[in-house]
Amino acid sequence: MNKTKLGALILIVAIVGIGGVFFYNGYVKISTNHKAAQHPDLPIPAVLKDTNPDPNVAEYTLTAQQGKKAFISGKTTATYGYNGDYLGPVIRLKTGEKVNITVKNKLPEATTVHWHGLIVPGSADGGPHAAIQPGKTWKAKFTVSQQAATLWYHPHPMGKTGEQVYKGLAGLIYVDDKHAESLDIPKDYGKNDFPLVLQDRRFNKNGQLVYKLNMTDEMYGFQGTTELVNGAVKPQLTVRRGLVRFRILNGANGRTYNLHLSGNRTFVQIASDGGFLKTPVQMKKLTLSPGERAEILVDFSKMKNGSTLRLQNGKETLMYFKVKGKSDQTYKVPQKLAVIEKMPVQEAVKTRKFVMSGMGPNVSINGRQMNMDRIDEAVKLNTMESSPKLTPFHFLLWSLRAIHTL
Ligand SMILES: [Cu+2]
């Protein structure tokens, strides 16, 4: 196991272990009502510019920086962001291309950038061992070797991962390939293909983001009191009557989202963490654990002009879709999205046991706590392992396949 993969195993320890026991009740819940007119527009992240004219080589620059943002009217919140005040641009990569990313750290503290879900050598990934000190630069160099998928990037410094993500350091990575381009599905970024980064936050009375974990947070994971989508509080997005694709990231620190649309409307999932599903799956509910992605298609074509649809997490409204105008594009979504080969399960070389125990600062895996100088599990590259149970866990480099369900 390389050092980055070690991060996957200890992240729960890292996130849960940061704050200590602390009770804090002075958080503000931002109230909103269901009148869409009063909601901010959904921010659409910029697509990061590739500065290399060679079509087979991409050159990107990301700057981790301090910022400020008015989430609540009349209050200015201190934030972190990549190339901006909060969150970061979408990085669009193509399968097979060579990529150079320069990361500049303009924060007052060390950071790293980890490409979550991207298959890269450990040296090109910013795990806890690859700290970039304030004022310094780090370069990642790799070739994109995987199929189309929606991935993301976020910092991963030892002991500060949860807090830095919380302040705003996160962004999406889209891997595109020829197969994805050939599919008859919406793919016009910002027109009928929208990213939705779901996060929950707590704002104190001064409108500041305070990352302090109380005992409940340490037991059940951090839960914010205010929902953000792409960094806006309960925003609205105007969509045309037609088929629209949403690439949803659960970018929250501890919350698992149980998503549905108002009116219990059916939608179609087309992709998950690893890329396209074998076939589109119709559903009314979607569960996403922290770090997880899903791509869905929502058919607005039969909705009335001026009507509103809500994206809900249980009873909580996350955002509003306002229907206006008709799309001039129609799609015939293929019934076959991807060829997924059967896994030769009998060839699994190993089954590992991870026993999680303890609470707060005593959290441990297999009786041991995270130590930067120790590698706990070594995994052989290009081998397959099986696990008897799936836990909602923040996996960094792997995507998993359920081989049977109960
Ligand atoms: Cu991650």
mmCIF file of C-alpha atoms and ligand atoms in Angstrom:
data_model
loop_
_atom_site.group_PDB
_atom_site.id
_atom_site.type_symbol
_atom_site.label_atom_id
_atom_site.label_comp_id
_atom_site.label_asym_id
_atom_site.label_seq_id
_atom_site.Cartn_x
_atom_site.Cartn_y
_atom_site.Cartn_z
ATOM 1 C CA MET A 1 0.000 0.000 0.000
ATOM 2 C CA ASN A 2 1.387 3.373 -0.867
ATOM 3 C CA LYS A 3 1.232 6.230 1.554
ATOM 4 C CA THR A 4 -1.762 7.814 -0.105
ATOM 5 C CA LYS A 5 -3.832 4.686 0.187
ATOM 6 C CA LEU A 6 -2.978 4.606 3.848
ATOM 7 C CA GLY A 7 -4.859 7.880 4.046
ATOM 8 C CA ALA A 8 -8.082 6.103 3.117
ATOM 9 C CA LEU A 9 -7.775 3.864 6.106
ATOM 10 C CA ILE A 10 -7.048 6.565 8.607
ATOM 11 C CA LEU A 11 -9.254 9.364 7.372
ATOM 12 C CA ILE A 12 -12.029 8.570 9.809
ATOM 13 C CA VAL A 13 -9.487 8.756 12.605
ATOM 14 C CA ALA A 14 -8.131 11.999 11.164
ATOM 15 C CA ILE A 15 -11.494 13.716 10.793
ATOM 16 C CA VAL A 16 -13.053 12.490 13.991
ATOM 17 C CA GLY A 17 -9.924 13.094 16.001
ATOM 18 C CA ILE A 18 -9.458 16.775 15.254
ATOM 19 C CA GLY A 19 -11.644 18.711 17.594
ATOM 20 C CA GLY A 20 -11.768 17.059 20.975
ATOM 21 C CA VAL A 21 -14.950 17.256 23.013
ATOM 22 C CA PHE A 22 -16.486 20.680 22.715
ATOM 23 C CA PHE A 23 -20.019 21.904 23.197
ATOM 24 C CA TYR A 24 -21.066 24.885 21.180
ATOM 25 C CA ASN A 25 -24.633 26.029 20.780
ATOM 26 C CA GLY A 26 -24.343 29.465 19.242
ATOM 27 C CA TYR A 27 -25.023 28.448 15.624
ATOM 28 C CA VAL A 28 -27.404 30.231 13.388
ATOM 29 C CA LYS A 29 -29.841 28.302 11.246
ATOM 30 C CA ILE A 30 -30.503 30.326 8.142
ATOM 31 C CA SER A 31 -34.220 30.379 7.536
ATOM 32 C CA THR A 32 -35.701 30.417 4.073
ATOM 33 C CA ASN A 33 -39.202 29.860 2.813
ATOM 34 C CA HIS A 34 -40.423 28.119 -0.296
ATOM 35 C CA LYS A 35 -40.805 31.212 -2.481
ATOM 36 C CA ALA A 36 -38.192 30.615 -5.141
ATOM 37 C CA ALA A 37 -37.866 34.303 -6.025
ATOM 38 C CA GLN A 38 -36.005 34.970 -2.782
ATOM 39 C CA HIS A 39 -33.281 32.426 -3.365
ATOM 40 C CA PRO A 40 -29.826 33.101 -4.779
ATOM 41 C CA ASP A 41 -28.972 31.750 -8.205
ATOM 42 C CA LEU A 42 -27.052 28.487 -8.179
ATOM 43 C CA PRO A 43 -23.362 29.373 -8.657
ATOM 44 C CA ILE A 44 -21.866 27.434 -11.578
ATOM 45 C CA PRO A 45 -18.138 26.791 -11.040
ATOM 46 C CA ALA A 46 -15.820 27.948 -13.828
ATOM 47 C CA VAL A 47 -14.074 25.308 -15.933
ATOM 48 C CA LEU A 48 -10.316 25.547 -15.325
ATOM 49 C CA LYS A 49 -8.402 26.752 -18.372
ATOM 50 C CA ASP A 50 -5.880 24.392 -19.945
ATOM 51 C CA THR A 51 -2.955 26.680 -20.809
ATOM 52 C CA ASN A 52 -1.131 24.153 -23.012
ATOM 53 C CA PRO A 53 -2.133 24.377 -26.718
ATOM 54 C CA ASP A 54 -1.074 20.746 -27.329
ATOM 55 C CA PRO A 55 -4.357 18.733 -27.373
ATOM 56 C CA ASN A 56 -2.621 15.751 -25.753
ATOM 57 C CA VAL A 57 -1.048 17.671 -22.880
ATOM 58 C CA ALA A 58 -2.950 19.703 -20.306
ATOM 59 C CA GLU A 59 -1.417 22.332 -18.054
ATOM 60 C CA TYR A 60 -3.378 23.636 -15.090
ATOM 61 C CA THR A 61 -2.725 25.931 -12.144
ATOM 62 C CA LEU A 62 -4.626 25.776 -8.873
ATOM 63 C CA THR A 63 -4.079 28.281 -6.081
ATOM 64 C CA ALA A 64 -5.303 27.505 -2.575
ATOM 65 C CA GLN A 65 -6.153 30.895 -1.084
ATOM 66 C CA GLN A 66 -8.063 32.744 1.604
ATOM 67 C CA GLY A 67 -11.290 34.460 0.630
ATOM 68 C CA LYS A 68 -14.528 35.925 1.864
ATOM 69 C CA LYS A 69 -18.109 35.308 0.902
ATOM 70 C CA ALA A 70 -21.544 36.610 1.877
ATOM 71 C CA PHE A 71 -23.499 33.412 2.551
ATOM 72 C CA ILE A 72 -25.839 35.314 4.878
ATOM 73 C CA SER A 73 -26.972 38.820 3.954
ATOM 74 C CA GLY A 74 -25.131 41.476 5.927
ATOM 75 C CA LYS A 75 -22.355 39.105 7.064
ATOM 76 C CA THR A 76 -19.009 38.408 5.472
ATOM 77 C CA THR A 77 -17.646 34.940 6.101
ATOM 78 C CA ALA A 78 -13.921 34.164 5.998
ATOM 79 C CA THR A 79 -13.370 31.225 3.640
ATOM 80 C CA TYR A 80 -10.824 29.163 1.726
ATOM 81 C CA GLY A 81 -11.056 28.442 -1.990
ATOM 82 C CA TYR A 82 -9.142 27.317 -5.065
ATOM 83 C CA ASN A 83 -8.614 30.182 -7.552
ATOM 84 C CA GLY A 84 -11.465 32.008 -5.823
ATOM 85 C CA ASP A 85 -13.244 32.616 -2.545
ATOM 86 C CA TYR A 86 -15.040 29.311 -1.997
ATOM 87 C CA LEU A 87 -14.806 25.867 -3.664
ATOM 88 C CA GLY A 88 -12.803 25.599 -6.887
ATOM 89 C CA PRO A 89 -13.111 25.333 -10.667
ATOM 90 C CA VAL A 90 -14.062 22.128 -12.490
ATOM 91 C CA ILE A 91 -10.986 20.406 -13.937
ATOM 92 C CA ARG A 92 -11.892 18.616 -17.187
ATOM 93 C CA LEU A 93 -9.515 15.815 -18.124
ATOM 94 C CA LYS A 94 -9.504 13.489 -21.127
ATOM 95 C CA THR A 95 -8.656 9.814 -20.980
ATOM 96 C CA GLY A 96 -5.145 9.301 -22.350
ATOM 97 C CA GLU A 97 -3.900 12.872 -22.006
ATOM 98 C CA LYS A 98 -0.825 13.924 -20.080
ATOM 99 C CA VAL A 99 -1.592 16.344 -17.271
ATOM 100 C CA ASN A 100 0.566 18.790 -15.328
ATOM 101 C CA ILE A 101 -1.048 20.582 -12.411
ATOM 102 C CA THR A 102 0.800 23.272 -10.481
ATOM 103 C CA VAL A 103 -0.607 23.871 -7.011
ATOM 104 C CA LYS A 104 0.299 27.107 -5.234
ATOM 105 C CA ASN A 105 -0.321 27.425 -1.519
ATOM 106 C CA LYS A 106 -1.260 30.985 -0.571
ATOM 107 C CA LEU A 107 -2.893 29.870 2.683
ATOM 108 C CA PRO A 108 -1.370 30.745 6.070
ATOM 109 C CA GLU A 109 -0.960 27.002 6.769
ATOM 110 C CA ALA A 110 0.243 23.833 5.051
ATOM 111 C CA THR A 111 -2.122 22.030 2.696
ATOM 112 C CA THR A 112 -2.130 19.232 0.096
ATOM 113 C CA VAL A 113 -4.364 18.482 -2.885
ATOM 114 C CA HIS A 114 -5.692 14.971 -3.291
ATOM 115 C CA TRP A 115 -7.393 13.889 -6.546
ATOM 116 C CA HIS A 116 -10.228 11.818 -5.160
ATOM 117 C CA GLY A 117 -11.023 8.869 -7.427
ATOM 118 C CA LEU A 118 -8.315 9.624 -9.973
ATOM 119 C CA ILE A 119 -5.994 6.691 -10.630
ATOM 120 C CA VAL A 120 -2.509 8.202 -10.314
ATOM 121 C CA PRO A 121 0.850 7.147 -8.865
ATOM 122 C CA GLY A 122 1.243 8.002 -5.175
ATOM 123 C CA SER A 123 3.850 10.637 -6.068
ATOM 124 C CA ALA A 124 1.249 12.590 -8.091
ATOM 125 C CA ASP A 125 -1.331 12.570 -5.325
ATOM 126 C CA GLY A 126 -1.402 14.979 -2.399
ATOM 127 C CA GLY A 127 -1.905 12.686 0.567
ATOM 128 C CA PRO A 128 -0.985 13.609 4.157
ATOM 129 C CA HIS A 129 2.708 13.026 3.410
ATOM 130 C CA ALA A 130 2.853 15.595 0.588
ATOM 131 C CA ALA A 131 2.396 18.827 2.575
ATOM 132 C CA ILE A 132 2.815 22.095 0.655
ATOM 133 C CA GLN A 133 4.058 24.743 3.065
ATOM 134 C CA PRO A 134 2.655 28.316 2.906
ATOM 135 C CA GLY A 135 4.076 30.204 -0.073
ATOM 136 C CA LYS A 136 5.325 26.990 -1.711
ATOM 137 C CA THR A 137 4.346 25.222 -4.931
ATOM 138 C CA TRP A 138 3.787 21.525 -5.710
ATOM 139 C CA LYS A 139 3.543 19.930 -9.130
ATOM 140 C CA ALA A 140 1.487 16.865 -9.977
ATOM 141 C CA LYS A 141 2.256 15.033 -13.212
ATOM 142 C CA PHE A 142 0.266 12.056 -14.481
ATOM 143 C CA THR A 143 -1.472 10.458 -17.465
ATOM 144 C CA VAL A 144 -5.241 9.966 -17.298
ATOM 145 C CA SER A 145 -5.705 6.204 -17.464
ATOM 146 C CA GLN A 146 -9.341 5.678 -16.567
ATOM 147 C CA GLN A 147 -12.765 5.868 -18.175
ATOM 148 C CA ALA A 148 -15.169 8.817 -17.981
ATOM 149 C CA ALA A 149 -16.288 9.633 -14.438
ATOM 150 C CA THR A 150 -17.113 12.487 -12.097
ATOM 151 C CA LEU A 151 -14.407 12.802 -9.437
ATOM 152 C CA TRP A 152 -13.306 15.547 -7.074
ATOM 153 C CA TYR A 153 -10.318 17.107 -5.380
ATOM 154 C CA HIS A 154 -9.795 18.290 -1.834
ATOM 155 C CA PRO A 155 -6.972 18.930 0.647
ATOM 156 C CA HIS A 156 -5.633 16.083 2.737
ATOM 157 C CA PRO A 157 -3.132 17.469 5.278
ATOM 158 C CA MET A 158 -2.687 15.498 8.465
ATOM 159 C CA GLY A 159 -5.205 16.541 11.117
ATOM 160 C CA LYS A 160 -6.569 19.471 9.082
ATOM 161 C CA THR A 161 -8.431 17.743 6.251
ATOM 162 C CA GLY A 162 -11.908 18.157 7.737
ATOM 163 C CA GLU A 163 -11.364 21.804 8.634
ATOM 164 C CA GLN A 164 -9.867 22.855 5.285
ATOM 165 C CA VAL A 165 -12.629 21.162 3.294
ATOM 166 C CA TYR A 166 -15.113 22.804 5.644
ATOM 167 C CA LYS A 167 -13.709 26.262 4.920
ATOM 168 C CA GLY A 168 -14.273 25.699 1.208
ATOM 169 C CA LEU A 169 -11.422 23.741 -0.361
ATOM 170 C CA ALA A 170 -13.045 21.293 -2.780
ATOM 171 C CA GLY A 171 -13.721 21.078 -6.502
ATOM 172 C CA LEU A 172 -14.861 18.654 -9.178
ATOM 173 C CA ILE A 173 -12.852 16.708 -11.747
ATOM 174 C CA TYR A 174 -14.607 15.426 -14.870
ATOM 175 C CA VAL A 175 -12.887 12.702 -16.840
ATOM 176 C CA ASP A 176 -14.230 12.600 -20.408
ATOM 177 C CA ASP A 177 -13.628 9.895 -22.989
ATOM 178 C CA LYS A 178 -14.803 9.052 -26.512
ATOM 179 C CA HIS A 179 -17.476 6.707 -25.229
ATOM 180 C CA ALA A 180 -18.996 9.402 -22.988
ATOM 181 C CA GLU A 181 -18.957 11.841 -25.911
ATOM 182 C CA SER A 182 -20.802 9.315 -28.089
ATOM 183 C CA LEU A 183 -23.661 8.780 -25.628
ATOM 184 C CA ASP A 184 -26.910 10.584 -26.438
ATOM 185 C CA ILE A 185 -27.210 12.301 -23.056
ATOM 186 C CA PRO A 186 -27.077 15.977 -21.993
ATOM 187 C CA LYS A 187 -23.461 17.215 -21.894
ATOM 188 C CA ASP A 188 -23.584 20.991 -22.340
ATOM 189 C CA TYR A 189 -21.810 22.240 -19.214
ATOM 190 C CA GLY A 190 -23.829 24.908 -17.417
ATOM 191 C CA LYS A 191 -26.751 24.519 -19.857
ATOM 192 C CA ASN A 192 -28.122 21.017 -19.382
ATOM 193 C CA ASP A 193 -25.243 19.399 -17.459
ATOM 194 C CA PHE A 194 -24.839 20.940 -13.999
ATOM 195 C CA PRO A 195 -22.572 20.151 -11.054
ATOM 196 C CA LEU A 196 -24.255 20.108 -7.632
ATOM 197 C CA VAL A 197 -21.844 20.118 -4.687
ATOM 198 C CA LEU A 198 -23.853 19.399 -1.542
ATOM 199 C CA GLN A 199 -22.472 20.610 1.788
ATOM 200 C CA ASP A 200 -23.802 21.446 5.226
ATOM 201 C CA ARG A 201 -22.338 24.162 7.408
ATOM 202 C CA ARG A 202 -22.742 25.891 10.767
ATOM 203 C CA PHE A 203 -22.495 29.668 10.872
ATOM 204 C CA ASN A 204 -21.983 31.397 14.212
ATOM 205 C CA LYS A 205 -23.660 34.699 15.144
ATOM 206 C CA ASN A 206 -20.973 36.642 13.297
ATOM 207 C CA GLY A 207 -21.557 34.596 10.167
ATOM 208 C CA GLN A 208 -18.275 32.707 10.511
ATOM 209 C CA LEU A 209 -17.659 29.036 9.776
ATOM 210 C CA VAL A 210 -16.464 27.391 12.965
ATOM 211 C CA TYR A 211 -15.189 23.845 12.780
ATOM 212 C CA LYS A 212 -15.513 22.554 16.307
ATOM 213 C CA LEU A 213 -16.742 19.046 16.880
ATOM 214 C CA ASN A 214 -19.074 18.367 19.784
ATOM 215 C CA MET A 215 -19.666 14.954 21.294
ATOM 216 C CA THR A 216 -22.561 14.172 18.936
ATOM 217 C CA ASP A 217 -20.396 15.123 15.944
ATOM 218 C CA GLU A 218 -17.694 12.788 17.144
ATOM 219 C CA MET A 219 -20.137 9.940 17.544
ATOM 220 C CA TYR A 220 -22.250 10.386 14.416
ATOM 221 C CA GLY A 221 -20.237 12.669 12.140
ATOM 222 C CA PHE A 222 -20.413 16.441 11.740
ATOM 223 C CA GLN A 223 -23.880 17.732 10.820
ATOM 224 C CA GLY A 224 -24.330 21.354 9.752
ATOM 225 C CA THR A 225 -27.464 23.417 10.306
ATOM 226 C CA THR A 226 -27.412 25.233 6.948
ATOM 227 C CA GLU A 227 -27.448 23.491 3.575
ATOM 228 C CA LEU A 228 -25.317 24.759 0.701
ATOM 229 C CA VAL A 229 -25.341 23.773 -2.963
ATOM 230 C CA ASN A 230 -22.269 24.974 -4.902
ATOM 231 C CA GLY A 231 -21.613 27.308 -1.972
ATOM 232 C CA ALA A 232 -25.032 29.023 -1.935
ATOM 233 C CA VAL A 233 -27.758 28.689 0.689
ATOM 234 C CA LYS A 234 -30.784 26.941 -0.850
ATOM 235 C CA PRO A 235 -30.209 28.354 -4.333
ATOM 236 C CA GLN A 236 -32.421 28.151 -7.390
ATOM 237 C CA LEU A 237 -31.547 27.077 -10.904
ATOM 238 C CA THR A 238 -33.585 27.928 -13.974
ATOM 239 C CA VAL A 239 -33.890 24.904 -16.257
ATOM 240 C CA ARG A 240 -35.592 24.409 -19.586
ATOM 241 C CA ARG A 241 -38.338 21.898 -20.223
ATOM 242 C CA GLY A 242 -36.239 18.971 -21.345
ATOM 243 C CA LEU A 243 -33.779 16.426 -20.028
ATOM 244 C CA VAL A 244 -31.159 17.768 -17.599
ATOM 245 C CA ARG A 245 -28.109 16.013 -16.163
ATOM 246 C CA PHE A 246 -26.871 16.686 -12.641
ATOM 247 C CA ARG A 247 -23.500 15.536 -11.348
ATOM 248 C CA ILE A 248 -23.977 15.418 -7.605
ATOM 249 C CA LEU A 249 -21.141 15.304 -5.080
ATOM 250 C CA ASN A 250 -21.722 14.748 -1.395
ATOM 251 C CA GLY A 251 -19.071 17.256 -0.309
ATOM 252 C CA ALA A 252 -20.224 17.324 3.316
ATOM 253 C CA ASN A 253 -17.878 16.353 6.133
ATOM 254 C CA GLY A 254 -20.159 13.904 7.897
ATOM 255 C CA ARG A 255 -23.679 14.003 6.505
ATOM 256 C CA THR A 256 -25.185 11.211 4.434
ATOM 257 C CA TYR A 257 -27.767 12.619 2.028
ATOM 258 C CA ASN A 258 -31.050 10.856 1.347
ATOM 259 C CA LEU A 259 -32.120 12.692 -1.768
ATOM 260 C CA HIS A 260 -35.466 12.873 -3.486
ATOM 261 C CA LEU A 261 -37.369 15.320 -5.678
ATOM 262 C CA SER A 262 -40.561 17.049 -4.587
ATOM 263 C CA GLY A 263 -43.730 15.241 -5.612
ATOM 264 C CA ASN A 264 -41.741 12.010 -5.360
ATOM 265 C CA ARG A 265 -40.780 12.481 -8.996
ATOM 266 C CA THR A 266 -38.826 9.706 -10.690
ATOM 267 C CA PHE A 267 -35.293 10.371 -11.943
ATOM 268 C CA VAL A 268 -32.667 8.218 -13.602
ATOM 269 C CA GLN A 269 -29.181 7.460 -12.295
ATOM 270 C CA ILE A 270 -26.617 7.017 -15.071
ATOM 271 C CA ALA A 271 -23.264 7.064 -13.248
ATOM 272 C CA SER A 272 -21.695 6.526 -9.829
ATOM 273 C CA ASP A 273 -18.178 6.949 -8.367
ATOM 274 C CA GLY A 274 -16.424 4.810 -10.983
ATOM 275 C CA GLY A 275 -18.273 6.115 -14.063
ATOM 276 C CA PHE A 276 -21.301 5.074 -16.099
ATOM 277 C CA LEU A 277 -23.596 2.335 -14.860
ATOM 278 C CA LYS A 278 -24.338 -0.633 -17.089
ATOM 279 C CA THR A 279 -27.880 0.620 -17.696
ATOM 280 C CA PRO A 280 -29.829 3.700 -16.568
ATOM 281 C CA VAL A 281 -31.637 3.036 -13.279
ATOM 282 C CA GLN A 282 -34.992 4.664 -12.531
ATOM 283 C CA MET A 283 -35.383 5.721 -8.926
ATOM 284 C CA LYS A 284 -37.166 8.043 -6.529
ATOM 285 C CA LYS A 285 -34.549 8.089 -3.766
ATOM 286 C CA LEU A 286 -30.778 8.291 -3.811
ATOM 287 C CA THR A 287 -28.425 7.869 -0.860
ATOM 288 C CA LEU A 288 -24.973 9.483 -1.035
ATOM 289 C CA SER A 289 -22.374 9.119 1.709
ATOM 290 C CA PRO A 290 -19.584 11.720 2.173
ATOM 291 C CA GLY A 291 -17.249 11.854 -0.824
ATOM 292 C CA GLU A 292 -19.645 9.882 -3.039
ATOM 293 C CA ARG A 293 -20.851 11.028 -6.482
ATOM 294 C CA ALA A 294 -23.849 10.197 -8.650
ATOM 295 C CA GLU A 295 -24.964 11.458 -12.036
ATOM 296 C CA ILE A 296 -28.695 11.673 -12.570
ATOM 297 C CA LEU A 297 -31.039 12.729 -15.369
ATOM 298 C CA VAL A 298 -34.205 14.650 -14.533
ATOM 299 C CA ASP A 299 -36.924 15.015 -17.161
ATOM 300 C CA PHE A 300 -38.469 18.485 -16.912
ATOM 301 C CA SER A 301 -40.144 18.221 -20.329
ATOM 302 C CA LYS A 302 -43.650 17.606 -19.027
ATOM 303 C CA MET A 303 -43.536 20.289 -16.357
ATOM 304 C CA LYS A 304 -45.451 23.535 -16.712
ATOM 305 C CA ASN A 305 -43.686 26.764 -17.560
ATOM 306 C CA GLY A 306 -43.026 28.668 -14.314
ATOM 307 C CA SER A 307 -43.389 25.622 -12.076
ATOM 308 C CA THR A 308 -40.856 24.698 -9.403
ATOM 309 C CA LEU A 309 -39.295 21.416 -8.379
ATOM 310 C CA ARG A 310 -37.334 20.970 -5.147
ATOM 311 C CA LEU A 311 -34.322 18.798 -4.392
ATOM 312 C CA GLN A 312 -34.860 17.442 -0.905
ATOM 313 C CA ASN A 313 -32.722 15.759 1.726
ATOM 314 C CA GLY A 314 -35.508 14.121 3.692
ATOM 315 C CA LYS A 315 -37.692 17.029 4.824
ATOM 316 C CA GLU A 316 -35.001 19.633 4.214
ATOM 317 C CA THR A 317 -35.025 21.540 0.912
ATOM 318 C CA LEU A 318 -31.560 21.778 -0.630
ATOM 319 C CA MET A 319 -32.413 23.787 -3.755
ATOM 320 C CA TYR A 320 -35.095 24.783 -6.251
ATOM 321 C CA PHE A 321 -35.428 24.154 -9.981
ATOM 322 C CA LYS A 322 -37.485 26.759 -11.781
ATOM 323 C CA VAL A 323 -38.838 25.642 -15.149
ATOM 324 C CA LYS A 324 -38.760 28.267 -17.882
ATOM 325 C CA GLY A 325 -38.813 27.870 -21.658
ATOM 326 C CA LYS A 326 -38.483 24.777 -23.764
ATOM 327 C CA SER A 327 -35.295 22.935 -24.624
ATOM 328 C CA ASP A 328 -34.713 22.466 -28.351
ATOM 329 C CA GLN A 329 -32.723 19.302 -27.705
ATOM 330 C CA THR A 330 -34.220 15.870 -27.214
ATOM 331 C CA TYR A 331 -32.330 12.772 -26.184
ATOM 332 C CA LYS A 332 -32.830 9.077 -26.542
ATOM 333 C CA VAL A 333 -30.925 7.818 -23.525
ATOM 334 C CA PRO A 334 -29.308 4.500 -24.469
ATOM 335 C CA GLN A 335 -30.314 1.457 -22.458
ATOM 336 C CA LYS A 336 -26.693 0.340 -22.504
ATOM 337 C CA LEU A 337 -24.398 2.950 -20.967
ATOM 338 C CA ALA A 338 -21.283 0.915 -20.271
ATOM 339 C CA VAL A 339 -19.847 -2.554 -20.598
ATOM 340 C CA ILE A 340 -19.007 -3.767 -17.132
ATOM 341 C CA GLU A 341 -17.128 -7.018 -17.103
ATOM 342 C CA LYS A 342 -17.995 -9.597 -14.531
ATOM 343 C CA MET A 343 -15.482 -9.712 -11.694
ATOM 344 C CA PRO A 344 -13.778 -13.066 -11.251
ATOM 345 C CA VAL A 345 -14.608 -13.025 -7.551
ATOM 346 C CA GLN A 346 -12.924 -16.378 -6.979
ATOM 347 C CA GLU A 347 -9.619 -14.710 -7.893
ATOM 348 C CA ALA A 348 -9.766 -12.300 -4.955
ATOM 349 C CA VAL A 349 -6.397 -12.639 -3.256
ATOM 350 C CA LYS A 350 -7.360 -11.402 0.151
ATOM 351 C CA THR A 351 -10.131 -10.452 2.539
ATOM 352 C CA ARG A 352 -9.227 -7.868 5.131
ATOM 353 C CA LYS A 353 -10.788 -7.235 8.474
ATOM 354 C CA PHE A 354 -11.072 -3.704 9.816
ATOM 355 C CA VAL A 355 -12.442 -3.345 13.319
ATOM 356 C CA MET A 356 -13.291 0.225 14.211
ATOM 357 C CA SER A 357 -13.555 1.072 17.873
ATOM 358 C CA GLY A 358 -13.408 3.911 20.364
ATOM 359 C CA MET A 359 -14.824 7.404 20.340
ATOM 360 C CA GLY A 360 -13.499 10.920 19.797
ATOM 361 C CA PRO A 361 -9.744 11.018 20.351
ATOM 362 C CA ASN A 362 -9.731 7.269 21.070
ATOM 363 C CA VAL A 363 -11.010 6.179 17.654
ATOM 364 C CA SER A 364 -8.904 3.370 16.283
ATOM 365 C CA ILE A 365 -8.818 0.814 13.484
ATOM 366 C CA ASN A 366 -7.742 -2.698 14.439
ATOM 367 C CA GLY A 367 -6.694 -1.303 17.821
ATOM 368 C CA ARG A 368 -4.247 1.194 16.360
ATOM 369 C CA GLN A 369 -4.351 4.928 15.852
ATOM 370 C CA MET A 370 -3.095 6.838 12.843
ATOM 371 C CA ASN A 371 0.647 7.305 12.735
ATOM 372 C CA MET A 372 2.279 9.102 9.807
ATOM 373 C CA ASP A 373 5.428 7.001 10.183
ATOM 374 C CA ARG A 374 3.721 3.630 9.957
ATOM 375 C CA ILE A 375 2.103 1.823 7.028
ATOM 376 C CA ASP A 376 -0.622 -0.458 8.362
ATOM 377 C CA GLU A 377 -1.871 -2.256 5.276
ATOM 378 C CA ALA A 378 0.073 -3.102 2.127
ATOM 379 C CA VAL A 379 -2.021 -3.755 -0.981
ATOM 380 C CA LYS A 380 -0.501 -5.319 -4.080
ATOM 381 C CA LEU A 381 -1.100 -3.212 -7.187
ATOM 382 C CA ASN A 382 -3.504 -4.715 -9.762
ATOM 383 C CA THR A 383 -4.834 -7.380 -7.434
ATOM 384 C CA MET A 384 -8.427 -7.840 -6.364
ATOM 385 C CA GLU A 385 -9.654 -8.154 -2.816
ATOM 386 C CA SER A 386 -13.098 -8.816 -1.473
ATOM 387 C CA SER A 387 -14.837 -7.450 1.579
ATOM 388 C CA PRO A 388 -17.749 -9.148 3.322
ATOM 389 C CA LYS A 389 -19.350 -5.830 4.264
ATOM 390 C CA LEU A 390 -19.644 -2.387 2.743
ATOM 391 C CA THR A 391 -19.469 0.566 5.103
ATOM 392 C CA PRO A 392 -20.026 4.202 4.096
ATOM 393 C CA PHE A 393 -16.351 5.038 4.205
ATOM 394 C CA HIS A 394 -14.391 7.851 2.570
ATOM 395 C CA PHE A 395 -12.412 5.805 0.028
ATOM 396 C CA LEU A 396 -9.864 7.867 -1.830
ATOM 397 C CA LEU A 397 -8.545 5.951 -4.799
ATOM 398 C CA TRP A 398 -10.749 2.931 -5.125
ATOM 399 C CA SER A 399 -14.192 2.468 -6.462
ATOM 400 C CA LEU A 400 -15.971 -0.624 -5.265
ATOM 401 C CA ARG A 401 -18.320 -3.098 -6.874
ATOM 402 C CA ALA A 402 -21.088 -4.739 -4.895
ATOM 403 C CA ILE A 403 -20.947 -8.405 -5.872
ATOM 404 C CA HIS A 404 -24.120 -9.320 -4.087
ATOM 405 C CA THR A 405 -26.717 -7.546 -2.007
ATOM 406 C CA LEU A 406 -28.758 -8.772 0.916
HETATM 407 CU CU CU B 1 -11.504 12.232 -0.640
#
